[in-house]
Amino acid sequence: EISVKGVLTQTPNFLAMVFGGGNTTYVDITDALASAEADPAITEIILNIDSPGGTIAGLFDTLAAIENVEKPIHAVVPNTAASAAYAIAAQADSITAGNRATNFGSVGIVATMGVDDDTISITLHTALFPLDKRNT
């Protein structure tokens, strides 16, 4: 079982641990996947996900690592798999929601960039509910 909890970041983030209810790095996830894949005693990998998401830096490398795992991967989501955490859950062979109120989707992007002396903030927010086939 691989724990994917709290804010997801490329490197450990103290503020995410203090204010975000925990912190998991993408390196933690990919290292755990590699160990599980190499261990012949492990026949299935469970991603225990409870996260509001995180940064984009490192996410796509993690998604590629999940895609390259040959063992079955099952995502268990007791409460929330949003944004980057949803992207990770979506790579699993199956997803189990903890209850009817489990949150999935809410994939959004927020970016602030400096252009010359001005600052531009770009916000895009989209919600997805892929477990309900009627809405796809």
Short mmCIF file of N, CA and C in Angstrom, two decimals:
data_model
loop_
_atom_site.label_atom_id
_atom_site.label_comp_id
_atom_site.label_asym_id
_atom_site.label_seq_id
_atom_site.Cartn_x
_atom_site.Cartn_y
_atom_site.Cartn_z
N GLU A 1 0.85 -1.18 0.00
CA GLU A 1 0.00 0.00 0.00
C GLU A 1 0.89 1.23 0.00
N ILE A 2 0.58 2.14 -0.91
CA ILE A 2 1.32 3.40 -1.02
C ILE A 2 0.39 4.52 -0.59
N SER A 3 0.83 5.29 0.40
CA SER A 3 0.04 6.39 0.93
C SER A 3 0.28 7.66 0.10
N VAL A 4 -0.81 8.25 -0.39
CA VAL A 4 -0.77 9.51 -1.13
C VAL A 4 -1.67 10.48 -0.37
N LYS A 5 -1.08 11.20 0.58
CA LYS A 5 -1.87 12.01 1.50
C LYS A 5 -1.43 13.47 1.48
N GLY A 6 -2.36 14.35 1.70
CA GLY A 6 -2.06 15.78 1.81
C GLY A 6 -1.67 16.39 0.48
N VAL A 7 -0.98 17.50 0.56
CA VAL A 7 -0.58 18.26 -0.63
C VAL A 7 0.55 17.51 -1.35
N LEU A 8 0.45 17.41 -2.66
CA LEU A 8 1.44 16.70 -3.47
C LEU A 8 2.44 17.71 -4.04
N THR A 9 3.72 17.46 -3.81
CA THR A 9 4.75 18.38 -4.26
C THR A 9 5.94 17.61 -4.81
N GLN A 10 6.80 18.30 -5.54
CA GLN A 10 7.98 17.67 -6.11
C GLN A 10 9.02 17.38 -5.02
N THR A 11 9.14 18.26 -4.05
CA THR A 11 10.07 18.08 -2.93
C THR A 11 9.30 18.32 -1.63
N PRO A 12 9.83 17.87 -0.49
CA PRO A 12 9.12 18.10 0.77
C PRO A 12 8.83 19.58 0.99
N ASN A 13 7.65 19.88 1.50
CA ASN A 13 7.23 21.25 1.69
C ASN A 13 6.70 21.42 3.10
N PHE A 14 7.42 22.14 3.93
CA PHE A 14 7.05 22.33 5.33
C PHE A 14 5.68 22.99 5.47
N LEU A 15 5.41 24.03 4.69
CA LEU A 15 4.12 24.72 4.80
C LEU A 15 2.97 23.81 4.39
N ALA A 16 3.19 22.97 3.40
CA ALA A 16 2.14 22.02 3.01
C ALA A 16 1.86 21.05 4.14
N MET A 17 2.91 20.64 4.85
CA MET A 17 2.73 19.72 5.98
C MET A 17 1.97 20.40 7.11
N VAL A 18 2.29 21.68 7.36
CA VAL A 18 1.66 22.40 8.47
C VAL A 18 0.22 22.79 8.15
N PHE A 19 0.00 23.38 6.96
CA PHE A 19 -1.31 23.92 6.64
C PHE A 19 -2.14 23.03 5.71
N GLY A 20 -1.53 22.08 5.07
CA GLY A 20 -2.25 21.28 4.09
C GLY A 20 -2.66 19.91 4.57
N GLY A 21 -2.47 19.60 5.84
CA GLY A 21 -2.89 18.31 6.35
C GLY A 21 -1.95 17.19 5.96
N GLY A 22 -0.73 17.52 5.64
CA GLY A 22 0.25 16.51 5.26
C GLY A 22 0.89 16.84 3.93
N ASN A 23 1.87 16.04 3.56
CA ASN A 23 2.60 16.27 2.33
C ASN A 23 3.16 14.95 1.83
N THR A 24 2.93 14.67 0.56
CA THR A 24 3.55 13.53 -0.10
C THR A 24 4.28 14.07 -1.31
N THR A 25 5.51 13.62 -1.52
CA THR A 25 6.24 14.06 -2.70
C THR A 25 6.03 13.06 -3.83
N TYR A 26 6.16 13.54 -5.04
CA TYR A 26 6.07 12.66 -6.20
C TYR A 26 7.20 11.63 -6.17
N VAL A 27 8.36 12.03 -5.66
CA VAL A 27 9.48 11.09 -5.52
C VAL A 27 9.12 9.97 -4.57
N ASP A 28 8.42 10.29 -3.46
CA ASP A 28 7.95 9.25 -2.53
C ASP A 28 7.11 8.21 -3.28
N ILE A 29 6.21 8.70 -4.12
CA ILE A 29 5.30 7.81 -4.85
C ILE A 29 6.06 6.96 -5.86
N THR A 30 6.92 7.59 -6.67
CA THR A 30 7.63 6.84 -7.70
C THR A 30 8.62 5.85 -7.10
N ASP A 31 9.27 6.22 -5.99
CA ASP A 31 10.17 5.29 -5.32
C ASP A 31 9.41 4.08 -4.77
N ALA A 32 8.25 4.34 -4.16
CA ALA A 32 7.44 3.24 -3.63
C ALA A 32 6.93 2.34 -4.75
N LEU A 33 6.55 2.92 -5.88
CA LEU A 33 6.11 2.12 -7.02
C LEU A 33 7.24 1.23 -7.53
N ALA A 34 8.44 1.78 -7.64
CA ALA A 34 9.58 1.00 -8.12
C ALA A 34 9.89 -0.15 -7.17
N SER A 35 9.82 0.11 -5.86
CA SER A 35 10.08 -0.96 -4.88
C SER A 35 9.03 -2.05 -4.97
N ALA A 36 7.77 -1.65 -5.09
CA ALA A 36 6.69 -2.63 -5.18
C ALA A 36 6.78 -3.44 -6.47
N GLU A 37 7.13 -2.79 -7.55
CA GLU A 37 7.25 -3.47 -8.84
C GLU A 37 8.40 -4.49 -8.81
N ALA A 38 9.47 -4.16 -8.09
CA ALA A 38 10.65 -5.05 -8.04
C ALA A 38 10.49 -6.21 -7.06
N ASP A 39 9.53 -6.11 -6.14
CA ASP A 39 9.36 -7.14 -5.11
C ASP A 39 8.44 -8.25 -5.62
N PRO A 40 8.96 -9.46 -5.84
CA PRO A 40 8.12 -10.54 -6.37
C PRO A 40 7.01 -10.99 -5.41
N ALA A 41 7.13 -10.65 -4.13
CA ALA A 41 6.10 -11.03 -3.16
C ALA A 41 4.86 -10.14 -3.27
N ILE A 42 5.00 -8.99 -3.89
CA ILE A 42 3.87 -8.07 -4.05
C ILE A 42 3.19 -8.35 -5.37
N THR A 43 1.89 -8.65 -5.30
CA THR A 43 1.14 -8.99 -6.51
C THR A 43 0.19 -7.89 -6.96
N GLU A 44 -0.09 -6.94 -6.06
CA GLU A 44 -1.01 -5.84 -6.37
C GLU A 44 -0.55 -4.62 -5.59
N ILE A 45 -0.72 -3.45 -6.18
CA ILE A 45 -0.35 -2.20 -5.53
C ILE A 45 -1.63 -1.43 -5.24
N ILE A 46 -1.76 -0.98 -4.00
CA ILE A 46 -2.90 -0.16 -3.60
C ILE A 46 -2.41 1.25 -3.35
N LEU A 47 -3.01 2.22 -4.03
CA LEU A 47 -2.74 3.62 -3.79
C LEU A 47 -3.83 4.12 -2.84
N ASN A 48 -3.47 4.44 -1.61
CA ASN A 48 -4.42 4.96 -0.63
C ASN A 48 -4.35 6.48 -0.74
N ILE A 49 -5.32 7.06 -1.44
CA ILE A 49 -5.26 8.48 -1.80
C ILE A 49 -6.27 9.29 -0.99
N ASP A 50 -5.77 10.33 -0.36
CA ASP A 50 -6.63 11.31 0.32
C ASP A 50 -5.91 12.66 0.22
N SER A 51 -6.18 13.37 -0.87
CA SER A 51 -5.40 14.56 -1.19
C SER A 51 -6.22 15.57 -1.98
N PRO A 52 -6.02 16.87 -1.68
CA PRO A 52 -6.66 17.91 -2.48
C PRO A 52 -5.91 18.19 -3.77
N GLY A 53 -4.75 17.54 -3.97
CA GLY A 53 -3.96 17.76 -5.17
C GLY A 53 -2.63 18.43 -4.83
N GLY A 54 -2.04 19.04 -5.82
CA GLY A 54 -0.74 19.66 -5.58
C GLY A 54 -0.17 20.32 -6.82
N THR A 55 1.14 20.40 -6.84
CA THR A 55 1.83 21.11 -7.91
C THR A 55 1.91 20.26 -9.18
N ILE A 56 2.09 20.93 -10.29
CA ILE A 56 2.24 20.24 -11.57
C ILE A 56 3.66 19.70 -11.73
N ALA A 57 4.64 20.38 -11.13
CA ALA A 57 6.04 19.96 -11.26
C ALA A 57 6.21 18.58 -10.65
N GLY A 58 6.56 17.61 -11.47
CA GLY A 58 6.74 16.24 -11.01
C GLY A 58 5.55 15.34 -11.25
N LEU A 59 4.39 15.92 -11.49
CA LEU A 59 3.18 15.11 -11.66
C LEU A 59 3.27 14.19 -12.88
N PHE A 60 3.67 14.72 -14.03
CA PHE A 60 3.65 13.91 -15.24
C PHE A 60 4.69 12.80 -15.22
N ASP A 61 5.80 13.01 -14.53
CA ASP A 61 6.77 11.92 -14.34
C ASP A 61 6.16 10.82 -13.49
N THR A 62 5.38 11.21 -12.49
CA THR A 62 4.71 10.23 -11.63
C THR A 62 3.65 9.46 -12.41
N LEU A 63 2.89 10.16 -13.24
CA LEU A 63 1.88 9.49 -14.06
C LEU A 63 2.54 8.49 -15.01
N ALA A 64 3.68 8.86 -15.59
CA ALA A 64 4.40 7.95 -16.47
C ALA A 64 4.91 6.73 -15.70
N ALA A 65 5.37 6.95 -14.46
CA ALA A 65 5.84 5.82 -13.64
C ALA A 65 4.69 4.86 -13.35
N ILE A 66 3.51 5.40 -13.05
CA ILE A 66 2.34 4.56 -12.80
C ILE A 66 1.98 3.77 -14.06
N GLU A 67 2.01 4.44 -15.19
CA GLU A 67 1.66 3.79 -16.45
C GLU A 67 2.62 2.64 -16.78
N ASN A 68 3.86 2.74 -16.36
CA ASN A 68 4.86 1.72 -16.67
C ASN A 68 4.86 0.53 -15.72
N VAL A 69 4.09 0.60 -14.63
CA VAL A 69 4.01 -0.52 -13.69
C VAL A 69 3.20 -1.64 -14.32
N GLU A 70 3.72 -2.85 -14.23
CA GLU A 70 3.01 -4.00 -14.82
C GLU A 70 2.04 -4.67 -13.86
N LYS A 71 2.23 -4.49 -12.57
CA LYS A 71 1.33 -5.11 -11.58
C LYS A 71 0.03 -4.32 -11.53
N PRO A 72 -1.07 -4.99 -11.15
CA PRO A 72 -2.34 -4.27 -11.02
C PRO A 72 -2.24 -3.18 -9.96
N ILE A 73 -2.83 -2.04 -10.27
CA ILE A 73 -2.86 -0.91 -9.33
C ILE A 73 -4.32 -0.59 -9.04
N HIS A 74 -4.65 -0.53 -7.76
CA HIS A 74 -6.01 -0.21 -7.31
C HIS A 74 -5.93 1.05 -6.46
N ALA A 75 -6.75 2.05 -6.75
CA ALA A 75 -6.81 3.27 -5.95
C ALA A 75 -7.98 3.19 -4.97
N VAL A 76 -7.71 3.48 -3.71
CA VAL A 76 -8.74 3.56 -2.68
C VAL A 76 -8.77 5.00 -2.20
N VAL A 77 -9.95 5.62 -2.28
CA VAL A 77 -10.09 7.04 -1.94
C VAL A 77 -11.15 7.19 -0.85
N PRO A 78 -10.73 7.32 0.42
CA PRO A 78 -11.72 7.44 1.49
C PRO A 78 -12.46 8.78 1.50
N ASN A 79 -11.79 9.86 1.08
CA ASN A 79 -12.42 11.18 1.15
C ASN A 79 -12.27 12.02 -0.11
N THR A 80 -11.02 12.26 -0.54
CA THR A 80 -10.79 13.21 -1.63
C THR A 80 -9.65 12.78 -2.54
N ALA A 81 -9.90 12.86 -3.83
CA ALA A 81 -8.85 12.74 -4.86
C ALA A 81 -9.14 13.84 -5.86
N ALA A 82 -8.59 15.02 -5.60
CA ALA A 82 -8.85 16.17 -6.46
C ALA A 82 -7.57 16.60 -7.17
N SER A 83 -7.76 17.26 -8.28
CA SER A 83 -6.67 17.86 -9.04
C SER A 83 -5.57 16.83 -9.34
N ALA A 84 -4.34 17.08 -8.91
CA ALA A 84 -3.23 16.15 -9.20
C ALA A 84 -3.48 14.77 -8.59
N ALA A 85 -4.15 14.71 -7.45
CA ALA A 85 -4.46 13.42 -6.83
C ALA A 85 -5.46 12.64 -7.68
N TYR A 86 -6.39 13.34 -8.31
CA TYR A 86 -7.32 12.67 -9.22
C TYR A 86 -6.57 12.13 -10.44
N ALA A 87 -5.62 12.90 -10.95
CA ALA A 87 -4.83 12.44 -12.10
C ALA A 87 -4.13 11.13 -11.76
N ILE A 88 -3.61 11.03 -10.54
CA ILE A 88 -2.94 9.80 -10.09
C ILE A 88 -3.95 8.66 -9.97
N ALA A 89 -5.10 8.92 -9.34
CA ALA A 89 -6.13 7.88 -9.19
C ALA A 89 -6.61 7.38 -10.55
N ALA A 90 -6.73 8.29 -11.50
CA ALA A 90 -7.23 7.93 -12.82
C ALA A 90 -6.30 6.98 -13.57
N GLN A 91 -5.04 6.91 -13.18
CA GLN A 91 -4.09 5.99 -13.82
C GLN A 91 -4.23 4.56 -13.29
N ALA A 92 -4.93 4.39 -12.17
CA ALA A 92 -5.09 3.05 -11.58
C ALA A 92 -6.02 2.19 -12.45
N ASP A 93 -5.90 0.88 -12.28
CA ASP A 93 -6.77 -0.04 -12.99
C ASP A 93 -8.20 0.03 -12.48
N SER A 94 -8.37 0.38 -11.22
CA SER A 94 -9.71 0.55 -10.64
C SER A 94 -9.64 1.55 -9.50
N ILE A 95 -10.79 2.14 -9.19
CA ILE A 95 -10.89 3.12 -8.11
C ILE A 95 -12.07 2.72 -7.22
N THR A 96 -11.84 2.74 -5.90
CA THR A 96 -12.91 2.50 -4.95
C THR A 96 -13.11 3.74 -4.10
N ALA A 97 -14.33 4.26 -4.08
CA ALA A 97 -14.67 5.41 -3.25
C ALA A 97 -15.00 4.93 -1.85
N GLY A 98 -14.59 5.69 -0.85
CA GLY A 98 -14.84 5.31 0.53
C GLY A 98 -16.30 5.41 0.92
N ASN A 99 -17.03 6.34 0.30
CA ASN A 99 -18.44 6.52 0.60
C ASN A 99 -19.09 7.36 -0.50
N ARG A 100 -20.38 7.60 -0.37
CA ARG A 100 -21.11 8.34 -1.41
C ARG A 100 -20.68 9.80 -1.49
N ALA A 101 -20.04 10.31 -0.46
CA ALA A 101 -19.62 11.72 -0.45
C ALA A 101 -18.15 11.91 -0.83
N THR A 102 -17.49 10.85 -1.27
CA THR A 102 -16.09 10.97 -1.67
C THR A 102 -15.98 11.94 -2.84
N ASN A 103 -15.01 12.85 -2.77
CA ASN A 103 -14.82 13.89 -3.79
C ASN A 103 -13.80 13.44 -4.82
N PHE A 104 -14.19 13.52 -6.09
CA PHE A 104 -13.29 13.22 -7.21
C PHE A 104 -13.31 14.40 -8.17
N GLY A 105 -12.22 14.56 -8.91
CA GLY A 105 -12.20 15.56 -9.96
C GLY A 105 -11.69 16.88 -9.48
N SER A 106 -12.45 17.94 -9.76
CA SER A 106 -12.07 19.30 -9.41
C SER A 106 -10.66 19.61 -9.89
N VAL A 107 -10.45 19.33 -11.17
CA VAL A 107 -9.14 19.59 -11.76
C VAL A 107 -9.10 21.06 -12.18
N GLY A 108 -8.18 21.79 -11.60
CA GLY A 108 -8.08 23.21 -11.91
C GLY A 108 -6.64 23.65 -11.98
N ILE A 109 -6.43 24.81 -12.55
CA ILE A 109 -5.09 25.35 -12.68
C ILE A 109 -5.11 26.79 -12.21
N VAL A 110 -4.12 27.14 -11.40
CA VAL A 110 -3.92 28.52 -10.99
C VAL A 110 -2.46 28.84 -11.22
N ALA A 111 -2.20 29.94 -11.91
CA ALA A 111 -0.82 30.33 -12.18
C ALA A 111 -0.69 31.83 -12.07
N THR A 112 0.42 32.29 -11.55
CA THR A 112 0.74 33.71 -11.51
C THR A 112 2.10 33.89 -12.18
N MET A 113 2.15 34.75 -13.18
CA MET A 113 3.39 34.95 -13.92
C MET A 113 3.70 36.43 -14.03
N GLY A 114 4.98 36.75 -13.95
CA GLY A 114 5.39 38.13 -14.14
C GLY A 114 5.67 38.40 -15.60
N VAL A 115 5.12 39.46 -16.12
CA VAL A 115 5.39 39.89 -17.49
C VAL A 115 5.82 41.34 -17.40
N ASP A 116 7.11 41.59 -17.70
CA ASP A 116 7.69 42.91 -17.51
C ASP A 116 7.44 43.36 -16.08
N ASP A 117 6.86 44.53 -15.90
CA ASP A 117 6.60 45.05 -14.55
C ASP A 117 5.21 44.70 -14.05
N ASP A 118 4.42 44.08 -14.90
CA ASP A 118 3.06 43.72 -14.53
C ASP A 118 3.00 42.26 -14.11
N THR A 119 1.99 41.91 -13.36
CA THR A 119 1.76 40.52 -12.98
C THR A 119 0.45 40.07 -13.58
N ILE A 120 0.47 38.90 -14.16
CA ILE A 120 -0.73 38.34 -14.76
C ILE A 120 -1.12 37.09 -13.96
N SER A 121 -2.36 37.02 -13.52
CA SER A 121 -2.87 35.84 -12.84
C SER A 121 -3.86 35.15 -13.77
N ILE A 122 -3.65 33.87 -13.95
CA ILE A 122 -4.53 33.08 -14.81
C ILE A 122 -5.15 31.99 -13.94
N THR A 123 -6.46 31.90 -13.96
CA THR A 123 -7.14 30.88 -13.19
C THR A 123 -8.13 30.17 -14.12
N LEU A 124 -8.06 28.85 -14.10
CA LEU A 124 -8.99 28.01 -14.84
C LEU A 124 -9.47 26.95 -13.87
N HIS A 125 -10.76 26.76 -13.79
CA HIS A 125 -11.28 25.75 -12.88
C HIS A 125 -12.30 24.90 -13.62
N THR A 126 -12.12 23.61 -13.56
CA THR A 126 -13.02 22.66 -14.19
C THR A 126 -13.25 21.50 -13.24
N ALA A 127 -14.45 21.00 -13.16
CA ALA A 127 -14.73 19.84 -12.32
C ALA A 127 -15.13 18.66 -13.19
N LEU A 128 -14.65 17.48 -12.85
CA LEU A 128 -14.97 16.26 -13.58
C LEU A 128 -15.53 15.22 -12.63
N PHE A 129 -16.44 14.42 -13.11
CA PHE A 129 -17.01 13.36 -12.30
C PHE A 129 -17.00 12.08 -13.13
N PRO A 130 -15.81 11.50 -13.36
CA PRO A 130 -15.67 10.40 -14.31
C PRO A 130 -16.20 9.06 -13.84
N LEU A 131 -16.48 8.89 -12.56
CA LEU A 131 -16.96 7.60 -12.11
C LEU A 131 -18.41 7.34 -12.49
N ASP A 132 -19.11 8.40 -12.85
CA ASP A 132 -20.49 8.26 -13.29
C ASP A 132 -20.50 8.24 -14.81
N LYS A 133 -20.60 7.06 -15.40
CA LYS A 133 -20.52 6.91 -16.85
C LYS A 133 -21.62 7.71 -17.59
N ARG A 134 -22.70 8.01 -16.91
CA ARG A 134 -23.78 8.76 -17.55
C ARG A 134 -23.34 10.19 -17.87
N ASN A 135 -22.34 10.71 -17.17
CA ASN A 135 -21.92 12.08 -17.38
C ASN A 135 -20.74 12.20 -18.34
N THR A 136 -20.24 11.10 -18.88
CA THR A 136 -19.06 11.18 -19.75
C THR A 136 -19.46 11.28 -21.20
#
